Short mmCIF file of C-alpha atoms and ligand atoms in Angstrom, two decimals:
data_model
loop_
_atom_site.label_atom_id
_atom_site.label_comp_id
_atom_site.label_asym_id
_atom_site.label_seq_id
_atom_site.Cartn_x
_atom_site.Cartn_y
_atom_site.Cartn_z
CA THR A 1 19.17 62.18 178.89
CA LEU A 2 22.24 63.56 177.23
CA LYS A 3 23.65 61.47 174.45
CA LEU A 4 27.01 61.52 172.71
CA VAL A 5 27.64 59.64 169.50
CA VAL A 6 31.27 59.11 168.49
CA ILE A 7 31.60 58.26 164.81
CA GLY A 8 34.85 56.43 164.29
CA GLY A 9 34.52 55.11 167.84
CA GLY A 10 37.09 52.39 167.20
CA SER A 11 39.83 55.00 166.90
CA SER A 12 42.73 54.57 169.30
CA TYR A 13 42.04 58.16 170.39
CA THR A 14 38.61 57.36 171.88
CA PRO A 15 39.83 56.68 175.47
CA GLU A 16 40.71 60.39 175.54
CA ILE A 17 37.17 61.48 174.91
CA ILE A 18 35.90 59.03 177.53
CA GLU A 19 38.36 60.50 180.00
CA GLY A 20 37.31 64.05 179.05
CA VAL A 21 33.63 63.23 179.48
CA LEU A 22 34.24 61.65 182.89
CA LYS A 23 36.31 64.61 184.06
CA ARG A 24 33.53 67.04 183.23
CA HIS A 25 30.55 64.94 184.15
CA HIS A 26 29.34 67.31 186.88
CA GLN A 27 28.82 70.09 184.33
CA LEU A 28 28.25 68.08 181.16
CA PRO A 29 26.18 65.12 182.40
CA PHE A 30 26.22 62.64 179.55
CA THR A 31 24.07 59.61 180.27
CA GLU A 32 24.79 57.70 177.10
CA ILE A 33 27.74 57.26 174.74
CA VAL A 34 27.43 55.31 171.51
CA LEU A 35 30.56 54.35 169.60
CA VAL A 36 29.89 53.88 165.90
CA ASP A 37 32.23 52.20 163.47
CA ILE A 38 32.22 50.23 160.23
CA GLU A 39 32.64 46.49 159.64
CA GLU A 40 36.44 46.80 159.28
CA GLY A 41 36.63 48.55 162.64
CA LYS A 42 34.53 46.03 164.54
CA GLU A 43 37.35 44.42 166.47
CA LYS A 44 38.82 47.77 167.48
CA VAL A 45 35.52 49.29 168.56
CA THR A 46 34.72 46.26 170.73
CA ILE A 47 38.02 46.64 172.55
CA ILE A 48 37.45 50.38 172.99
CA ALA A 49 33.90 49.88 174.29
CA GLU A 50 35.11 47.36 176.89
CA LEU A 51 37.87 49.74 178.00
CA ALA A 52 35.37 52.60 178.15
CA LYS A 53 33.14 50.55 180.43
CA ARG A 54 36.06 49.85 182.76
CA MET A 55 37.05 53.52 182.80
CA ILE A 56 33.48 54.53 183.67
CA LYS A 57 33.23 51.96 186.41
CA GLU A 58 36.58 53.03 187.86
CA ALA A 59 35.27 56.61 187.97
CA ARG A 60 32.18 55.34 189.82
CA ASN A 61 30.02 56.73 187.08
CA ASN A 62 27.09 55.05 185.37
CA ILE A 63 27.16 56.46 181.86
CA ASN A 64 25.81 53.84 179.53
CA VAL A 65 28.28 52.91 176.75
CA CYS A 66 27.68 50.72 173.75
CA TRP A 67 28.98 50.25 170.23
CA THR A 68 27.22 49.63 166.95
CA LEU A 69 27.77 49.45 163.21
CA ASP A 70 24.32 50.96 162.67
CA LEU A 71 24.86 54.70 162.27
CA GLU A 72 21.22 55.64 161.81
CA HIS A 73 20.12 53.79 164.90
CA ALA A 74 22.96 55.31 166.91
CA LEU A 75 21.96 58.84 165.92
CA GLN A 76 18.49 58.62 167.44
CA ASP A 77 18.11 61.33 170.10
CA ALA A 78 21.78 62.29 169.91
CA ASP A 79 22.69 65.65 171.40
CA PHE A 80 26.33 65.72 170.27
CA VAL A 81 27.96 63.85 167.42
CA THR A 82 31.73 63.81 167.11
CA THR A 83 33.35 62.61 163.91
CA GLN A 84 36.85 61.14 163.79
CA ILE A 85 36.93 58.89 160.75
CA ARG A 86 39.76 57.92 158.42
CA VAL A 87 38.36 56.80 155.07
CA GLY A 88 40.65 54.10 153.66
CA GLY A 89 42.43 53.69 156.99
CA LEU A 90 46.16 53.95 157.57
CA ASP A 91 46.91 52.21 154.26
CA ALA A 92 45.45 55.19 152.45
CA ARG A 93 47.46 57.50 154.68
CA GLU A 94 50.63 55.65 153.79
CA ARG A 95 49.89 56.20 150.09
CA ASP A 96 49.17 59.89 150.75
CA GLU A 97 52.60 60.19 152.31
CA ARG A 98 54.57 58.04 149.88
CA ILE A 99 53.28 58.88 146.42
CA PRO A 100 53.95 62.64 146.59
CA LEU A 101 57.47 61.98 147.89
CA SER A 102 58.13 59.59 145.04
CA HIS A 103 57.39 62.54 142.71
CA GLY A 104 59.61 64.88 144.71
CA PHE A 105 56.88 66.64 146.69
CA ILE A 106 56.10 66.91 150.40
CA GLY A 107 54.22 63.80 151.53
CA GLN A 108 51.93 64.58 154.45
CA GLU A 109 48.45 63.50 155.43
CA THR A 110 46.83 66.94 155.61
CA ASN A 111 49.16 69.10 153.51
CA GLY A 112 50.00 69.07 149.81
CA ALA A 113 48.79 66.28 147.56
CA GLY A 114 48.20 63.87 150.47
CA GLY A 115 45.79 66.29 152.10
CA ILE A 116 43.92 66.77 148.82
CA LEU A 117 43.36 63.04 148.35
CA LYS A 118 42.36 62.69 151.98
CA ALA A 119 39.73 65.38 151.36
CA PHE A 120 38.53 63.68 148.15
CA ARG A 121 38.06 60.36 149.96
CA THR A 122 36.42 61.94 152.98
CA ILE A 123 34.02 64.53 151.58
CA PRO A 124 31.40 62.09 150.17
CA VAL A 125 31.36 60.00 153.36
CA MET A 126 31.09 63.00 155.66
CA ILE A 127 28.30 64.53 153.58
CA GLN A 128 26.35 61.30 153.98
CA ILE A 129 26.92 61.35 157.73
CA ALA A 130 25.82 65.00 157.97
CA GLU A 131 22.68 64.22 155.98
CA ALA A 132 21.86 61.38 158.36
CA VAL A 133 22.45 63.66 161.36
CA HIS A 134 20.16 66.26 159.85
CA ARG A 135 17.44 63.72 159.21
CA ILE A 136 17.63 61.79 162.47
CA CYS A 137 18.85 64.25 165.12
CA PRO A 138 18.62 67.74 163.56
CA GLN A 139 19.11 69.39 166.95
CA ALA A 140 22.52 67.76 167.48
CA TRP A 141 25.83 69.59 167.25
CA MET A 142 28.27 67.88 164.98
CA ILE A 143 31.86 68.33 166.09
CA ASN A 144 34.27 67.40 163.37
CA PHE A 145 37.83 66.23 163.93
CA THR A 146 38.05 64.42 160.64
CA ASN A 147 40.92 65.77 158.61
CA PRO A 148 41.54 67.90 156.69
CA ALA A 149 39.27 69.40 159.37
CA GLY A 150 38.90 72.92 157.96
CA ILE A 151 38.17 71.73 154.44
CA ILE A 152 35.74 69.04 155.62
CA THR A 153 33.90 71.51 157.84
CA GLU A 154 33.53 73.97 154.96
CA ALA A 155 32.36 71.20 152.63
CA LEU A 156 29.67 70.23 155.15
CA LEU A 157 28.52 73.77 155.88
CA GLN A 158 28.23 74.54 152.18
CA HIS A 159 27.00 71.23 150.78
CA SER A 160 25.03 69.45 153.49
CA PRO A 161 21.71 70.48 155.04
CA HIS A 162 23.10 70.32 158.58
CA LYS A 163 24.31 73.72 159.74
CA LYS A 164 25.24 72.87 163.32
CA VAL A 165 28.75 71.80 162.38
CA ILE A 166 31.92 72.97 164.11
CA GLY A 167 35.43 71.95 163.12
CA VAL A 168 38.16 71.44 165.69
CA CYS A 169 41.87 70.80 165.95
CA ASN A 170 44.28 70.49 168.85
CA ILE A 171 46.92 72.79 167.32
CA PRO A 172 45.57 76.17 168.53
CA TYR A 173 44.98 74.65 171.96
CA HIS A 174 48.59 73.47 172.15
CA MET A 175 49.95 76.76 170.79
CA LYS A 176 48.20 78.59 173.59
CA GLN A 177 49.37 76.06 176.17
CA SER A 178 52.92 76.40 174.95
CA ALA A 179 52.74 80.23 175.03
CA ALA A 180 51.56 79.96 178.62
CA GLU A 181 54.41 77.60 179.46
CA ILE A 182 57.00 79.88 177.91
CA LEU A 183 55.58 82.88 179.76
CA GLU A 184 55.33 80.77 182.90
CA VAL A 185 51.68 81.44 183.61
CA ASP A 186 48.48 79.46 183.67
CA ALA A 187 46.90 78.95 180.24
CA ALA A 188 43.58 80.23 181.57
CA GLN A 189 45.15 83.69 182.00
CA VAL A 190 46.51 83.80 178.47
CA SER A 191 44.70 85.05 175.42
CA LEU A 192 46.09 84.53 171.96
CA GLU A 193 44.50 85.67 168.73
CA PHE A 194 44.34 83.09 165.92
CA ILE A 195 44.33 84.11 162.28
CA GLY A 196 43.95 81.86 159.28
CA LEU A 197 42.90 78.36 158.39
CA ASN A 198 43.12 74.91 159.97
CA HIS A 199 46.75 73.71 159.91
CA PHE A 200 47.58 77.12 158.42
CA VAL A 201 46.80 79.29 161.42
CA PHE A 202 48.98 82.01 162.91
CA GLY A 203 48.97 83.24 166.48
CA ARG A 204 49.11 86.98 167.12
CA CYS A 205 49.01 89.28 170.11
CA VAL A 206 49.55 87.34 173.32
CA GLN A 207 48.04 88.82 176.43
CA ILE A 208 48.17 87.86 180.06
CA ASN A 209 45.20 89.21 181.96
CA GLY A 210 44.70 91.83 179.29
CA ILE A 211 48.32 93.06 179.16
CA ASP A 212 50.28 92.59 175.95
CA TYR A 213 53.19 90.15 176.20
CA THR A 214 53.90 89.71 172.51
CA GLU A 215 57.42 91.22 172.72
CA GLU A 216 58.29 89.04 175.65
CA LEU A 217 57.03 85.88 173.98
CA THR A 218 58.81 86.73 170.73
CA LYS A 219 62.07 87.19 172.63
CA LYS A 220 61.65 83.87 174.38
CA LEU A 221 60.78 81.94 171.26
CA ASP A 222 64.48 81.45 170.58
CA ASP A 223 66.35 78.18 170.34
CA ASN A 224 65.89 77.40 174.00
CA HIS A 225 62.17 77.91 173.92
CA VAL A 226 60.89 76.25 170.81
CA THR A 227 57.23 76.32 169.93
CA TYR A 228 55.07 73.29 170.45
CA SER A 229 55.11 70.55 167.85
CA PRO A 230 52.89 67.48 167.97
CA ALA A 231 54.40 63.99 167.72
CA ASN A 232 53.52 63.61 164.05
CA ILE A 233 55.51 66.52 162.65
CA ILE A 234 59.26 66.77 162.30
CA GLN A 235 60.49 69.76 164.21
CA LEU A 236 63.14 71.86 162.49
CA ASP A 237 62.60 74.96 164.68
CA TRP A 238 62.13 78.55 163.61
CA SER A 239 64.84 81.13 163.33
CA GLN A 240 64.63 84.20 165.52
CA SER A 241 64.47 86.42 162.48
CA PHE A 242 61.30 84.72 161.26
CA ILE A 243 59.42 85.15 164.53
CA ARG A 244 60.70 88.67 165.16
CA ASN A 245 60.12 90.04 161.71
CA MET A 246 56.79 88.37 161.05
CA LYS A 247 55.44 89.30 164.45
CA LEU A 248 53.27 86.21 164.19
CA ILE A 249 53.54 82.81 165.80
CA PRO A 250 53.59 80.04 163.22
CA ASN A 251 52.00 76.65 163.81
CA PRO A 252 54.12 73.51 163.32
CA TYR A 253 52.53 72.75 159.93
CA HIS A 254 53.87 76.07 158.61
CA GLN A 255 57.26 74.43 158.41
CA TYR A 256 56.06 72.67 155.26
CA TYR A 257 55.43 76.05 153.63
CA TYR A 258 58.21 78.24 154.99
CA GLN A 259 60.96 75.60 155.27
CA THR A 260 59.91 73.45 152.32
CA ARG A 261 63.41 72.46 151.16
CA ASP A 262 64.58 71.41 154.60
CA MET A 263 61.36 69.56 155.35
CA LEU A 264 61.54 67.78 152.03
CA ALA A 265 65.14 66.75 152.64
CA THR A 266 64.25 65.39 156.07
CA GLU A 267 61.15 63.58 154.79
CA TRP A 268 63.15 62.20 151.90
CA ARG A 269 65.74 60.59 154.16
CA ALA A 270 62.98 58.85 156.10
CA TYR A 271 61.26 57.80 152.89
CA GLU A 272 64.47 56.23 151.59
CA ASN A 273 64.66 54.19 154.77
CA GLY A 274 61.09 53.07 154.18
CA GLU A 275 59.76 55.13 157.10
CA THR A 276 56.51 57.08 157.05
CA ARG A 277 54.36 58.51 159.79
CA ALA A 278 51.60 56.11 158.69
CA LYS A 279 53.88 53.17 159.39
CA ALA A 280 54.86 54.55 162.78
CA VAL A 281 51.20 55.09 163.64
CA LYS A 282 50.36 51.53 162.59
CA GLN A 283 52.98 50.26 165.02
CA LEU A 284 51.76 52.55 167.75
CA GLU A 285 48.17 51.43 167.18
CA LYS A 286 49.11 47.80 167.54
CA GLN A 287 50.82 48.58 170.80
CA LEU A 288 47.92 50.71 172.03
CA PHE A 289 45.28 48.10 171.28
CA SER A 290 47.21 45.38 173.03
CA ILE A 291 47.38 47.67 176.06
CA TYR A 292 43.67 48.51 175.76
CA LYS A 293 42.77 44.83 175.80
CA ASP A 294 44.27 44.34 179.24
CA PRO A 295 41.28 43.85 181.58
CA ALA A 296 43.30 45.48 184.35
CA LEU A 297 43.55 48.76 182.44
CA THR A 298 41.00 51.24 183.74
CA LYS A 299 42.37 54.56 182.46
CA LYS A 300 43.84 56.18 179.38
CA PRO A 301 47.43 54.94 179.02
CA GLU A 302 50.32 57.38 178.71
CA GLN A 303 51.44 55.89 175.41
CA LEU A 304 48.53 57.65 173.74
CA GLU A 305 50.52 60.87 174.06
CA GLU A 306 52.76 59.64 171.26
CA ARG A 307 49.94 60.35 168.86
CA GLY A 308 49.85 63.80 167.25
CA GLY A 309 46.27 64.32 168.29
CA ALA A 310 46.97 63.88 172.00
CA PHE A 311 44.64 65.95 174.18
CA TYR A 312 42.13 66.52 171.42
CA SER A 313 39.48 65.56 173.94
CA GLU A 314 40.25 68.72 175.89
CA VAL A 315 39.19 70.66 172.83
CA ALA A 316 36.10 68.54 172.14
CA CYS A 317 34.85 68.43 175.72
CA ARG A 318 35.45 72.11 176.45
CA LEU A 319 33.50 72.94 173.32
CA MET A 320 30.57 70.64 174.15
CA ASP A 321 30.56 72.03 177.68
CA SER A 322 30.30 75.63 176.47
CA LEU A 323 27.60 74.80 173.92
CA TYR A 324 25.61 72.92 176.52
CA ASN A 325 26.05 75.48 179.30
CA ASN A 326 26.01 78.60 177.13
CA ARG A 327 29.33 79.66 178.68
CA LYS A 328 30.22 82.42 176.21
CA ASP A 329 33.92 81.78 176.72
CA ILE A 330 36.54 82.07 173.99
CA GLN A 331 37.61 78.95 172.13
CA THR A 332 39.35 78.47 168.81
CA VAL A 333 37.26 76.58 166.28
CA ASN A 334 36.63 76.22 162.56
CA THR A 335 33.50 78.08 161.59
CA LEU A 336 32.05 80.42 158.97
CA ASN A 337 33.93 83.67 158.52
CA ASN A 338 30.81 85.88 158.43
CA GLY A 339 32.85 89.05 158.08
CA ALA A 340 35.49 88.33 160.73
CA ILE A 341 38.28 88.51 158.13
CA LYS A 342 37.54 91.28 155.65
CA GLU A 343 39.27 89.73 152.66
CA LEU A 344 37.43 86.40 152.86
CA PRO A 345 33.84 85.59 151.87
CA ASP A 346 31.23 85.08 154.58
CA ASN A 347 30.83 81.39 153.79
CA ALA A 348 34.53 80.54 154.01
CA VAL A 349 35.47 78.42 157.02
CA ILE A 350 38.33 79.85 159.05
CA GLU A 351 40.07 78.89 162.27
CA ILE A 352 39.37 81.66 164.72
CA ASN A 353 38.67 82.59 168.32
CA CYS A 354 34.95 82.50 168.97
CA LYS A 355 32.62 83.21 171.81
CA ILE A 356 30.87 79.87 172.33
CA THR A 357 27.18 80.17 173.15
CA LYS A 358 24.32 77.69 173.11
CA ASN A 359 23.59 78.91 169.59
CA GLY A 360 27.09 78.15 168.40
CA PRO A 361 30.37 79.97 167.87
CA ASN A 362 30.51 83.73 167.29
CA PRO A 363 33.82 84.76 165.71
CA VAL A 364 35.75 87.60 167.30
CA ALA A 365 36.42 89.93 164.36
CA ILE A 366 39.97 90.22 163.10
CA GLY A 367 39.53 92.88 160.42
CA SER A 368 42.12 92.90 157.65
CA LEU A 369 44.65 90.12 157.31
CA PRO A 370 48.22 90.96 158.34
CA ALA A 371 50.03 92.08 155.17
CA ALA A 372 52.89 89.62 155.73
CA VAL A 373 50.63 86.57 155.29
CA LYS A 374 47.62 88.00 153.48
CA GLY A 375 48.65 86.50 150.14
CA ASP A 376 49.42 83.11 151.61
CA ILE A 377 46.12 82.83 153.47
CA LEU A 378 44.10 83.94 150.45
CA GLN A 379 45.98 81.49 148.28
CA MET A 380 45.33 78.64 150.72
CA LYS A 381 41.63 79.48 150.87
CA ALA A 382 41.38 79.63 147.08
CA PHE A 383 43.10 76.25 146.99
CA GLU A 384 40.69 74.82 149.59
CA GLU A 385 37.71 76.03 147.54
CA LEU A 386 39.04 74.10 144.54
CA VAL A 387 39.53 70.97 146.65
CA ILE A 388 35.94 71.16 147.89
CA ALA A 389 34.55 71.77 144.41
CA ALA A 390 36.49 68.80 143.03
CA GLY A 391 35.72 66.64 146.05
CA ILE A 392 32.00 67.18 145.50
CA SER A 393 31.91 67.00 141.70
CA GLY A 394 34.65 64.49 140.93
CA ASN A 395 35.57 66.78 138.04
CA TYR A 396 39.09 66.10 136.76
CA GLN A 397 39.76 69.69 135.69
CA GLN A 398 38.87 70.99 139.12
CA ALA A 399 41.07 68.34 140.70
CA TYR A 400 43.95 69.36 138.45
CA GLN A 401 43.43 73.02 139.34
CA ALA A 402 43.39 72.15 143.04
CA PHE A 403 46.68 70.29 142.70
CA LEU A 404 48.40 73.03 140.77
CA ALA A 405 47.09 75.73 143.15
CA ASN A 406 48.64 74.05 146.16
CA PRO A 407 51.80 75.93 147.20
CA LEU A 408 53.55 72.61 147.89
CA ILE A 409 52.92 71.39 144.33
CA LYS A 410 52.90 74.30 141.84
CA ASP A 411 54.87 72.43 139.21
CA GLU A 412 53.15 72.17 135.88
CA LYS A 413 55.49 69.53 134.48
CA ARG A 414 54.82 67.10 137.31
CA THR A 415 51.23 67.81 138.33
CA LYS A 416 49.42 65.51 135.94
CA ALA A 417 51.51 62.44 136.69
CA LEU A 418 51.14 63.00 140.42
CA LEU A 419 47.40 63.58 140.20
CA ASP A 420 46.80 60.58 137.96
CA GLU A 421 48.79 58.22 140.13
CA MET A 422 47.04 59.41 143.26
CA LEU A 423 43.57 59.14 141.75
CA ALA A 424 44.33 55.66 140.47
CA ALA A 425 45.69 54.55 143.83
CA ASN A 426 42.52 55.71 145.57
CA LEU A 427 39.87 54.77 143.05
CA LYS A 428 38.10 52.40 145.43
CA GLU A 429 37.42 55.28 147.81
CA LEU A 430 36.48 57.88 145.20
CA PRO A 431 32.91 57.17 144.07
CA GLN A 432 32.59 60.74 142.76
CA PHE A 433 35.47 60.42 140.27
C1 G6P B 1 47.89 66.84 164.96
C2 G6P B 1 46.78 67.41 164.13
C3 G6P B 1 45.70 66.40 163.91
C4 G6P B 1 46.27 65.14 163.34
C5 G6P B 1 47.35 64.58 164.25
C6 G6P B 1 48.06 63.40 163.60
O1 G6P B 1 47.55 66.82 166.26
O2 G6P B 1 46.20 68.56 164.67
O3 G6P B 1 44.75 66.97 163.05
O4 G6P B 1 45.27 64.17 163.17
O5 G6P B 1 48.30 65.54 164.55
O6 G6P B 1 48.68 62.61 164.55
P1 G6P B 1 49.17 61.13 164.23
O7 G6P B 1 49.62 60.56 165.51
O8 G6P B 1 48.03 60.42 163.58
O9 G6P B 1 50.32 61.29 163.26
MN1 MN B 2 18.60 64.42 175.07
MN1 MN B 3 44.47 69.13 163.41
#
């Protein structure tokens, strides 16, 4: 038997992972999938499980699917555990987006103050899950999508007994796909180095079949060939001078850091009209679940592509495939640095190309950080360390330091009010504070 447990199985994204599993069944022969959710997610997970059954039947497969609210029971004999939870749901996300904006700061679910609170809510829950995994199925790989994915993965690797944890994100995957599209080749022929942290990762040195195409890509990344941006992020585009002079490919989240004023202005206009991404996602979810309920639906609907995490299953399934089959191919994941970036400690989690073996990811060494972004990456990692410390301890001083250290906050006069309002708004989900 080969068993997959999806924690947060009621997520509207789950049909993707079902599709990914079915597509790869000949090489990654899952026999059992268990969708786990909590009481509040019961209705959603039932709908997803029914859809999953129809998808499996349509594919003439006989993988056994079920759902449960009993995590510990679900974990028995699991081989892979994926985690895609949202503590506090979309209501909490809406607060993460709105409160910072009301104080004049970027409001985003994984960046700035919103990302910090998301981490604070999520760390205690994910540690509990990792402890259960370690106790019940210690051999299982835990593949974490839960945001902020890099921070959560580091918190687990440092503070939970389970060490088989890998963090993933669809951003590097899409950056590579988009480089391939721009260069008009197949993504399988392209290699792209990734340097940095989750949602703060840069691409460097594009090669096609071993030949450097960085110049070519840089030239083409002009206004006609914009870089990929997922549905959830406003796209303001990059100037040619940025790409050419940095000699690095930014990810869409970098706009918050290197175009802060323009991003803030754009977010502010939406905020004044009462619009947030959380609200849009709520709408989209409603629509998706009414589609999922249709007994005639037997495959993943196209509308799912309007979610920012579209195609995350490609990342998850490719990773599980390589772990299971010891493929030793290169994939971009969040894992321990272990010397890959000279300036960072071994136990820091970074987003990096790794050779994926049955024993886990082996980072391909980068060496020293590029001078142009060395300070920014070190600052972000120092900030993440503070978030993890505060998320574990519930210590107010550490939380304050984390807020002030964030490049999107850094405003002594306004930090305390922002922090206090956000802590108060989330108290129900912050047992550690
Ligand atoms: C991107 C990020 C994910 C994030 C998603 C949000 O793909 O990599 O980490 O969860 O966007 O999308 P949403 O549709 O929820 O706004
Ligand atoms: Mn087994
Ligand atoms: Mn991500």
